[in-house]
CSV table of C-alpha atoms in Angstrom, one decimal:
chain,number,residue,atom,x,y,z
A,1,MET,CA,19.8,-84.6,19.5
A,2,THR,CA,23.5,-84.0,19.6
A,3,PRO,CA,25.0,-80.7,20.5
A,4,ALA,CA,26.3,-77.8,18.4
A,5,PRO,CA,29.7,-77.7,19.1
A,6,THR,CA,31.5,-75.2,20.9
A,7,PRO,CA,33.6,-72.2,19.7
A,8,ALA,CA,36.6,-74.1,21.9
A,9,ASP,CA,35.5,-77.3,19.6
A,10,LEU,CA,35.9,-75.6,16.5
A,11,ARG,CA,39.5,-73.9,17.5
A,12,ALA,CA,41.1,-77.2,17.9
A,13,ALA,CA,38.9,-78.8,15.2
A,14,ALA,CA,40.7,-76.1,12.9
A,15,ARG,CA,44.5,-76.5,14.8
A,16,ARG,CA,44.1,-80.1,13.1
A,17,THR,CA,45.1,-78.7,9.7
A,18,LEU,CA,49.3,-78.6,11.8
A,19,GLU,CA,49.5,-82.0,11.9
A,20,ARG,CA,52.8,-83.5,11.3
A,21,GLN,CA,53.3,-85.2,8.1
A,22,PRO,CA,56.1,-87.2,7.0
A,23,SER,CA,57.2,-85.9,4.1
A,24,VAL,CA,56.8,-82.7,1.9
A,25,GLN,CA,54.5,-84.8,-0.6
A,26,ALA,CA,52.7,-86.6,2.7
A,27,ALA,CA,51.6,-82.6,3.1
A,28,LEU,CA,51.1,-81.6,0.0
A,29,ASN,CA,48.7,-85.1,-0.2
A,30,ALA,CA,47.2,-84.6,2.9
A,31,MET,CA,46.2,-80.4,2.1
A,32,GLY,CA,45.3,-81.1,-1.7
A,33,PHE,CA,46.6,-77.4,-2.3
A,34,LEU,CA,48.7,-75.3,-1.4
A,35,GLN,CA,48.9,-71.2,-1.8
A,36,ALA,CA,51.6,-69.9,-3.2
A,37,ASP,CA,52.9,-65.7,-2.6
A,38,PRO,CA,56.4,-64.3,-3.8
A,39,ILE,CA,56.8,-62.4,-0.4
A,40,ARG,CA,59.8,-63.1,1.3
A,41,ALA,CA,59.1,-62.5,5.3
A,42,PRO,CA,60.9,-64.4,6.3
A,43,ALA,CA,60.4,-66.7,3.6
A,44,ARG,CA,57.6,-67.5,1.3
A,45,ALA,CA,54.3,-68.8,1.9
A,46,GLN,CA,54.8,-72.0,0.5
A,47,ASP,CA,57.6,-72.4,2.2
A,48,LEU,CA,56.4,-71.6,5.6
A,49,THR,CA,52.7,-73.6,5.3
A,50,LEU,CA,55.1,-77.0,4.8
A,51,MET,CA,58.0,-76.1,7.5
A,52,ALA,CA,54.8,-75.7,10.0
A,53,ARG,CA,53.7,-79.2,8.7
A,54,VAL,CA,57.1,-81.0,8.0
A,55,PRO,CA,59.4,-81.9,10.3
A,56,GLY,CA,63.1,-80.6,9.2
A,57,TYR,CA,61.8,-79.0,6.6
A,58,ARG,CA,64.1,-76.0,5.5
A,59,ALA,CA,63.4,-72.7,3.5
A,60,GLY,CA,63.5,-73.7,-0.6
A,61,ASP,CA,62.6,-77.2,0.0
A,62,LEU,CA,59.7,-77.0,-1.8
A,63,GLU,CA,61.6,-75.9,-5.2
A,64,ARG,CA,64.5,-78.0,-5.1
A,65,LEU,CA,62.3,-80.5,-4.4
A,66,TYR,CA,59.6,-79.9,-7.1
A,67,PRO,CA,60.7,-81.5,-10.0
A,68,GLU,CA,60.6,-85.0,-8.6
A,69,LEU,CA,57.5,-84.5,-6.6
A,70,ASP,CA,54.2,-85.2,-7.7
A,71,ALA,CA,52.9,-81.9,-7.5
A,72,GLU,CA,52.2,-79.3,-10.2
A,73,GLU,CA,51.4,-75.4,-10.4
A,74,ASP,CA,47.8,-74.4,-11.0
A,75,MET,CA,44.7,-72.9,-9.4
A,76,ILE,CA,42.2,-74.0,-6.5
A,77,PRO,CA,41.1,-71.3,-5.3
A,78,ASN,CA,44.1,-69.1,-6.1
A,79,TYR,CA,47.8,-69.9,-7.3
A,80,GLY,CA,49.5,-72.7,-5.9
A,81,PHE,CA,50.7,-76.1,-6.1
A,82,VAL,CA,48.2,-79.4,-5.9
A,83,PRO,CA,48.8,-82.9,-6.8
A,84,ARG,CA,48.2,-84.0,-10.0
A,85,ALA,CA,44.8,-85.9,-8.7
A,86,VAL,CA,43.9,-82.9,-7.7
A,87,GLN,CA,44.8,-80.6,-11.0
A,88,ALA,CA,42.8,-83.7,-12.9
A,89,LEU,CA,39.5,-81.9,-11.3
A,90,LEU,CA,40.4,-79.1,-13.6
A,91,HIS,CA,41.3,-79.5,-16.6
A,92,PRO,CA,39.9,-79.7,-19.5
A,93,ARG,CA,39.3,-75.9,-19.0
A,94,VAL,CA,37.4,-73.8,-21.7
A,95,VAL,CA,39.3,-70.1,-21.9
A,96,GLU,CA,37.6,-67.6,-23.3
A,97,SER,CA,40.3,-65.6,-25.5
A,98,THR,CA,42.4,-63.7,-23.1
A,99,ARG,CA,43.9,-59.8,-23.2
A,100,ILE,CA,47.4,-61.4,-24.1
A,101,GLU,CA,45.7,-63.4,-27.2
A,102,ARG,CA,43.5,-59.8,-28.1
A,103,GLU,CA,46.9,-57.4,-28.4
A,104,HIS,CA,49.1,-60.4,-29.9
A,105,PRO,CA,46.9,-63.0,-32.0
A,106,GLU,CA,49.8,-64.8,-33.0
A,107,LEU,CA,52.2,-64.8,-30.6
A,108,LEU,CA,50.5,-67.8,-28.7
A,109,ASP,CA,50.9,-70.1,-31.7
A,110,GLU,CA,54.5,-68.8,-31.9
A,111,VAL,CA,55.0,-69.9,-28.4
A,112,ARG,CA,53.3,-73.2,-28.8
A,113,ALA,CA,55.4,-74.2,-31.8
A,114,LEU,CA,58.4,-73.4,-29.5
A,115,LEU,CA,57.2,-74.9,-26.9
A,116,ARG,CA,56.8,-78.3,-28.8
A,117,GLU,CA,60.1,-77.9,-30.6
A,118,ARG,CA,62.2,-77.6,-27.4
A,119,GLY,CA,60.4,-79.1,-24.7
A,120,GLU,CA,61.0,-76.9,-21.9
A,121,LEU,CA,61.3,-72.9,-22.1
A,122,HIS,CA,62.7,-70.1,-19.9
A,123,PRO,CA,60.6,-66.8,-20.2
A,124,LYS,CA,64.7,-65.5,-21.2
A,125,GLU,CA,64.8,-68.0,-23.9
A,126,LEU,CA,61.4,-66.4,-25.4
A,127,VAL,CA,62.6,-63.5,-25.9
A,128,ALA,CA,65.9,-64.0,-27.5
A,129,ALA,CA,64.2,-66.2,-29.7
A,130,LEU,CA,60.5,-64.1,-30.5
A,131,GLY,CA,62.3,-60.7,-29.3
A,132,ARG,CA,60.8,-58.0,-26.5
A,133,ARG,CA,57.2,-57.5,-27.2
A,134,THR,CA,54.9,-55.8,-24.0
A,135,ALA,CA,51.8,-56.4,-23.2
A,136,SER,CA,49.4,-54.7,-21.0
A,137,ASN,CA,48.9,-56.5,-17.4
A,138,TYR,CA,46.2,-56.3,-14.9
A,139,TRP,CA,47.0,-53.1,-12.9
A,140,GLY,CA,47.7,-50.7,-15.5
A,141,GLY,CA,51.5,-51.5,-16.4
A,142,GLN,CA,53.4,-53.2,-19.6
A,143,SER,CA,55.0,-57.0,-19.2
A,144,SER,CA,56.9,-58.8,-21.3
A,145,ALA,CA,53.9,-60.4,-23.7
A,146,THR,CA,55.9,-63.8,-24.4
A,147,THR,CA,55.2,-64.1,-20.4
A,148,ARG,CA,52.3,-63.6,-20.6
A,149,ALA,CA,52.0,-66.0,-23.5
A,150,LEU,CA,53.5,-68.7,-21.6
A,151,ASP,CA,51.4,-68.0,-18.4
A,152,ALA,CA,47.9,-68.4,-20.8
A,153,LEU,CA,49.4,-71.8,-21.9
A,154,HIS,CA,49.6,-73.1,-18.8
A,155,TYR,CA,46.2,-71.7,-17.6
A,156,ARG,CA,44.4,-73.4,-20.7
A,157,GLY,CA,46.3,-76.7,-20.0
A,158,GLU,CA,49.0,-77.0,-22.7
A,159,ALA,CA,51.7,-76.5,-20.4
A,160,ARG,CA,53.2,-76.9,-17.4
A,161,VAL,CA,55.7,-75.8,-14.7
A,162,THR,CA,58.3,-78.0,-15.2
A,163,ARG,CA,60.9,-76.6,-12.7
A,164,ARG,CA,61.9,-72.8,-10.7
A,165,SER,CA,65.3,-71.3,-11.8
A,166,GLY,CA,66.3,-68.4,-9.1
A,167,GLY,CA,62.2,-68.0,-8.3
A,168,VAL,CA,61.6,-67.8,-12.2
A,169,ARG,CA,58.7,-70.3,-13.2
A,170,VAL,CA,60.0,-72.5,-16.6
A,171,TYR,CA,57.9,-73.9,-18.9
A,172,GLY,CA,57.4,-77.5,-20.1
A,173,VAL,CA,54.8,-79.3,-22.3
A,174,ALA,CA,52.3,-81.3,-20.4
A,175,PRO,CA,51.7,-84.5,-22.3
A,176,HIS,CA,49.3,-85.4,-19.0
A,177,LEU,CA,46.8,-82.5,-19.9
A,178,GLU,CA,46.6,-83.7,-22.9
A,179,ALA,CA,45.5,-87.0,-22.2
A,180,LEU,CA,42.8,-85.4,-19.5
A,181,ARG,CA,41.4,-83.2,-22.7
A,182,ALA,CA,40.8,-86.5,-24.4
A,183,ALA,CA,39.5,-88.2,-21.5
A,184,PRO,CA,38.3,-85.7,-18.7
A,185,LEU,CA,36.5,-87.0,-15.6
A,186,PRO,CA,33.2,-86.7,-15.4
A,187,GLU,CA,32.0,-82.8,-14.7
A,188,PRO,CA,29.6,-83.5,-11.6
A,189,GLU,CA,32.3,-85.9,-10.0
A,190,ARG,CA,35.2,-82.8,-10.5
A,191,LEU,CA,33.1,-80.3,-9.2
A,192,ARG,CA,31.6,-82.1,-6.1
A,193,ALA,CA,35.3,-83.2,-5.2
A,194,ALA,CA,36.4,-79.5,-5.5
A,195,VAL,CA,33.9,-78.4,-3.0
A,196,HIS,CA,34.9,-81.4,-0.9
A,197,LEU,CA,38.8,-80.7,-1.1
A,198,LEU,CA,38.0,-76.7,-0.2
A,199,ALA,CA,36.2,-77.8,2.9
A,200,ALA,CA,38.6,-80.2,4.6
A,201,LEU,CA,41.4,-77.6,3.9
A,202,TYR,CA,40.1,-74.9,5.4
A,203,GLY,CA,37.3,-76.8,7.8
A,204,PRO,CA,35.4,-76.3,9.8
A,205,LEU,CA,34.4,-72.6,8.7
A,206,PRO,CA,31.2,-70.7,8.3
A,207,GLU,CA,29.3,-71.9,5.5
A,208,ALA,CA,29.9,-68.3,4.0
A,209,SER,CA,33.3,-68.6,3.9
A,210,LEU,CA,32.8,-72.1,2.0
A,211,GLY,CA,30.7,-70.1,-0.5
A,212,TYR,CA,33.6,-67.4,-1.0
A,213,LEU,CA,36.5,-70.0,-1.8
A,214,THR,CA,33.9,-71.9,-4.5
A,215,SER,CA,33.6,-68.3,-5.8
A,216,LEU,CA,37.2,-68.5,-5.9
A,217,SER,CA,37.9,-70.9,-7.4
A,218,GLY,CA,35.8,-70.1,-10.4
A,219,PHE,CA,39.0,-69.5,-11.5
A,220,GLY,CA,40.0,-72.6,-11.5
A,221,PHE,CA,36.7,-73.6,-13.7
A,222,PRO,CA,35.6,-70.4,-15.8
A,223,HIS,CA,33.5,-72.3,-18.1
A,224,LEU,CA,32.0,-73.8,-14.7
A,225,ARG,CA,31.1,-71.2,-12.5
A,226,THR,CA,27.4,-72.1,-12.2
A,227,ALA,CA,28.0,-75.4,-12.2
A,228,LEU,CA,30.5,-75.4,-9.6
A,229,ARG,CA,27.8,-72.9,-7.5
A,230,LEU,CA,25.7,-75.4,-7.7
A,231,ALA,CA,27.8,-78.7,-6.1
A,232,PHE,CA,28.5,-75.8,-3.1
A,233,ARG,CA,24.7,-75.6,-2.5
A,234,GLN,CA,24.5,-79.4,-2.6
A,235,ALA,CA,27.3,-80.4,-0.8
A,236,VAL,CA,25.9,-78.0,2.2
A,237,LYS,CA,22.2,-79.2,2.1
A,238,GLU,CA,23.1,-83.1,1.5
A,239,GLU,CA,26.9,-83.9,1.6
A,240,LEU,CA,28.3,-82.0,4.6
A,241,ALA,CA,27.6,-82.1,8.8
A,242,GLY,CA,27.0,-78.4,10.1
A,243,ALA,CA,25.5,-76.6,12.8
A,244,LYS,CA,25.0,-73.0,13.7
A,245,VAL,CA,27.4,-71.5,16.7
A,246,ASP,CA,26.7,-68.3,17.8
A,247,GLY,CA,24.2,-67.7,15.1
A,248,LEU,CA,26.7,-68.4,12.5
A,249,ARG,CA,26.3,-71.6,10.5
A,250,TYR,CA,29.7,-73.5,10.1
A,251,VAL,CA,30.2,-76.2,8.0
A,252,TRP,CA,32.8,-79.7,7.8
A,253,THR,CA,33.5,-82.9,6.1
A,254,LEU,CA,31.9,-86.1,7.9
A,255,ASP,CA,35.5,-87.3,9.1
A,256,ASN,CA,36.8,-83.9,10.6
A,257,ASP,CA,33.8,-84.0,13.4
A,258,PRO,CA,34.8,-80.8,15.6
A,259,GLN,CA,33.6,-82.8,19.0
A,260,GLY,CA,36.1,-85.2,18.6
A,261,ALA,CA,39.3,-83.4,18.2
A,262,PRO,CA,41.9,-83.1,20.9
A,263,THR,CA,43.2,-79.7,22.5
A,264,PRO,CA,46.4,-78.8,21.0
A,265,ARG,CA,49.3,-77.8,23.0
A,266,GLY,CA,52.5,-75.2,22.6
A,267,VAL,CA,53.3,-72.6,20.8
A,268,ARG,CA,52.9,-72.2,16.7
A,269,ILE,CA,53.5,-69.2,14.7
A,270,VAL,CA,52.0,-69.3,11.0
A,271,ASN,CA,52.1,-67.4,8.2
A,272,PRO,CA,48.7,-65.5,6.6
A,273,PHE,CA,47.9,-67.9,3.8
A,274,ASP,CA,48.1,-71.0,6.0
A,275,PRO,CA,44.6,-72.8,6.0
A,276,LEU,CA,44.5,-72.3,10.3
A,277,VAL,CA,44.0,-68.3,9.6
A,278,TRP,CA,43.4,-68.0,5.8
A,279,ASP,CA,39.4,-67.1,7.1
A,280,ARG,CA,39.4,-63.8,8.8
A,281,ARG,CA,35.3,-64.2,9.2
A,282,ARG,CA,36.3,-67.8,11.4
A,283,PHE,CA,39.4,-66.1,12.7
A,284,GLU,CA,37.2,-63.2,14.2
A,285,HIS,CA,34.7,-65.2,15.4
A,286,LEU,CA,36.5,-67.8,17.2
A,287,HIS,CA,39.4,-65.6,19.1
A,288,GLY,CA,37.6,-62.2,19.3
A,289,TRP,CA,39.9,-60.4,17.7
A,290,ALA,CA,40.4,-59.2,14.1
A,291,TYR,CA,43.8,-60.4,12.4
A,292,ARG,CA,44.8,-58.0,9.3
A,293,PHE,CA,47.4,-58.6,6.3
A,294,GLU,CA,48.8,-55.6,6.1
A,295,ALA,CA,51.6,-56.1,3.7
A,296,TYR,CA,49.7,-53.5,0.9
A,297,THR,CA,48.6,-51.1,3.7
A,298,PRO,CA,50.7,-47.9,3.7
A,299,PRO,CA,53.4,-47.8,6.6
A,300,ALA,CA,51.6,-45.4,8.8
A,301,ARG,CA,48.3,-47.2,9.0
A,302,ARG,CA,49.6,-50.4,9.9
A,303,THR,CA,48.7,-51.9,13.5
A,304,MET,CA,50.3,-55.1,13.4
A,305,GLY,CA,53.3,-54.6,10.9
A,306,TYR,CA,53.8,-55.4,7.2
A,307,TYR,CA,53.9,-59.3,7.5
A,308,ALA,CA,52.3,-60.4,10.7
A,309,LEU,CA,52.4,-64.1,11.4
A,310,PRO,CA,49.6,-65.1,13.7
A,311,VAL,CA,50.6,-66.8,17.0
A,312,PHE,CA,48.7,-69.5,18.4
A,313,GLN,CA,49.1,-70.5,22.0
A,314,ASN,CA,47.2,-74.1,22.3
A,315,GLU,CA,44.3,-73.4,20.4
A,316,ARG,CA,43.9,-70.0,20.5
A,317,ALA,CA,45.3,-66.9,18.6
A,318,VAL,CA,46.9,-64.6,21.2
A,319,GLY,CA,49.3,-62.6,18.9
A,320,TRP,CA,51.6,-62.1,16.2
A,321,ALA,CA,55.3,-61.8,15.2
A,322,ASN,CA,56.9,-59.9,12.9
A,323,LEU,CA,60.8,-61.5,11.7
A,324,ARG,CA,63.3,-60.6,10.0
A,325,VAL,CA,67.0,-62.0,8.9
A,326,GLU,CA,69.7,-59.1,9.8
A,327,GLY,CA,72.9,-61.0,8.9
A,328,SER,CA,72.9,-64.8,10.5
A,329,GLU,CA,70.0,-63.6,13.3
A,330,LEU,CA,66.7,-64.0,13.6
A,331,ARG,CA,64.7,-60.8,14.8
A,332,ALA,CA,61.6,-61.0,16.3
A,333,GLU,CA,59.0,-58.5,16.7
A,334,VAL,CA,55.9,-59.9,19.1
A,335,GLY,CA,52.9,-58.2,19.9
A,336,PHE,CA,50.2,-59.4,22.1
A,337,VAL,CA,46.4,-58.8,22.1
A,338,PRO,CA,44.7,-57.3,24.9
A,339,GLY,CA,44.1,-59.2,28.2
A,340,VAL,CA,47.1,-61.9,27.3
A,341,ARG,CA,49.6,-62.2,29.4
A,342,GLU,CA,53.5,-63.2,28.4
A,343,THR,CA,53.4,-66.0,31.1
A,344,ALA,CA,56.9,-68.1,31.8
A,345,THR,CA,54.9,-70.8,29.5
A,346,LEU,CA,54.3,-69.1,26.9
A,347,ARG,CA,57.6,-67.3,26.5
A,348,LYS,CA,59.0,-70.7,26.8
A,349,GLY,CA,56.9,-71.9,24.0
A,350,LEU,CA,57.8,-68.8,21.9
A,351,ASP,CA,61.2,-69.1,22.3
A,352,ALA,CA,60.9,-72.8,20.7
A,353,ALA,CA,58.8,-71.7,17.7
A,354,LEU,CA,61.8,-69.4,17.2
A,355,GLY,CA,64.2,-71.8,17.6
A,356,ARG,CA,62.1,-74.0,14.8
A,357,TYR,CA,62.0,-71.0,12.3
A,358,ARG,CA,65.7,-70.2,12.8
A,359,THR,CA,66.4,-74.0,11.7
A,360,PHE,CA,64.1,-74.0,8.9
A,361,LEU,CA,66.3,-70.6,7.8
A,362,GLY,CA,69.4,-72.1,8.0
A,363,LEU,CA,70.7,-69.7,10.8
A,364,GLU,CA,72.8,-70.3,14.1
A,365,THR,CA,72.8,-67.8,15.8
A,366,SER,CA,70.1,-67.3,18.6
A,367,ALA,CA,68.0,-64.2,18.6
A,368,SER,CA,65.7,-63.2,21.2
A,369,ALA,CA,62.2,-62.0,21.0
A,370,GLN,CA,61.6,-58.4,21.3
A,371,ALA,CA,57.9,-57.5,22.8
């Protein structure tokens, strides 16, 4: 009987997600899903995730390259970027009436007609054509009704994001999704592939965490939530490998045996939404301390900082860094967990990692980390 992997095996296997890729497209294909987030500290999460995997990547490259990539904006398990082969798993998406449709029942038809007429629409063009209207948002406030209508059509698969202009989504028609509505992939195939994608991207991970990711992905399969949950149960029972480690059941894809992973070397600084650290359950179990994302925590209650980025030395998470740009310099405030010694090797690796961030951000002036 093969012995269960150790926590060290699992840590090494998890860091496989940071393997270098030759291009942005290769990284997106390897991951299958790239989570997006609008906070810039010091750059958006999608750029930070790609910077960790694509040598020479610069902040903003994804937005610049997007129109030429095999890439779409969609949702699995959160909002982000996927290759079209993954988007094909998500559509057709059957959606009940949304809040914007209930508040403005005529608006979606008006936006549909204008989108078909023009082929591409910036939200400002919609306001100019249809007038300024407001709609309730999920936070209790008011948002632009026409922008909400575009978002609703995008979610339904009746529109796609063609590009971004100054960070704002520009929408166009989506003939490839119309073709999927006419001839969709079989539902069992779609759901099975979605569960395996999550297991590969975030694994090896606790079975409970994969279950949570599957539940989140219900937003991508709103009419198939029950079937998606059944696909998860079948995968962990019959299709994925697994074992108990310290009493916690882990699962992984058959081609990601944790006991075959080489021990990683060097210092890496990753963002809070990176697949390496996304699952806080796994993080705390494997590294022995709790990482917290505190951007929405009141400043007086923060223990790590507004946008603390986990710091890894070899396969261990040893601390966190808050990075900010001041003028042409990168300022870094670094904290270490108790018991971690700031050795010369760690300092050298940290300086090299910060150097990569300066290049990524286009900064020429060096700045040293401040512990």
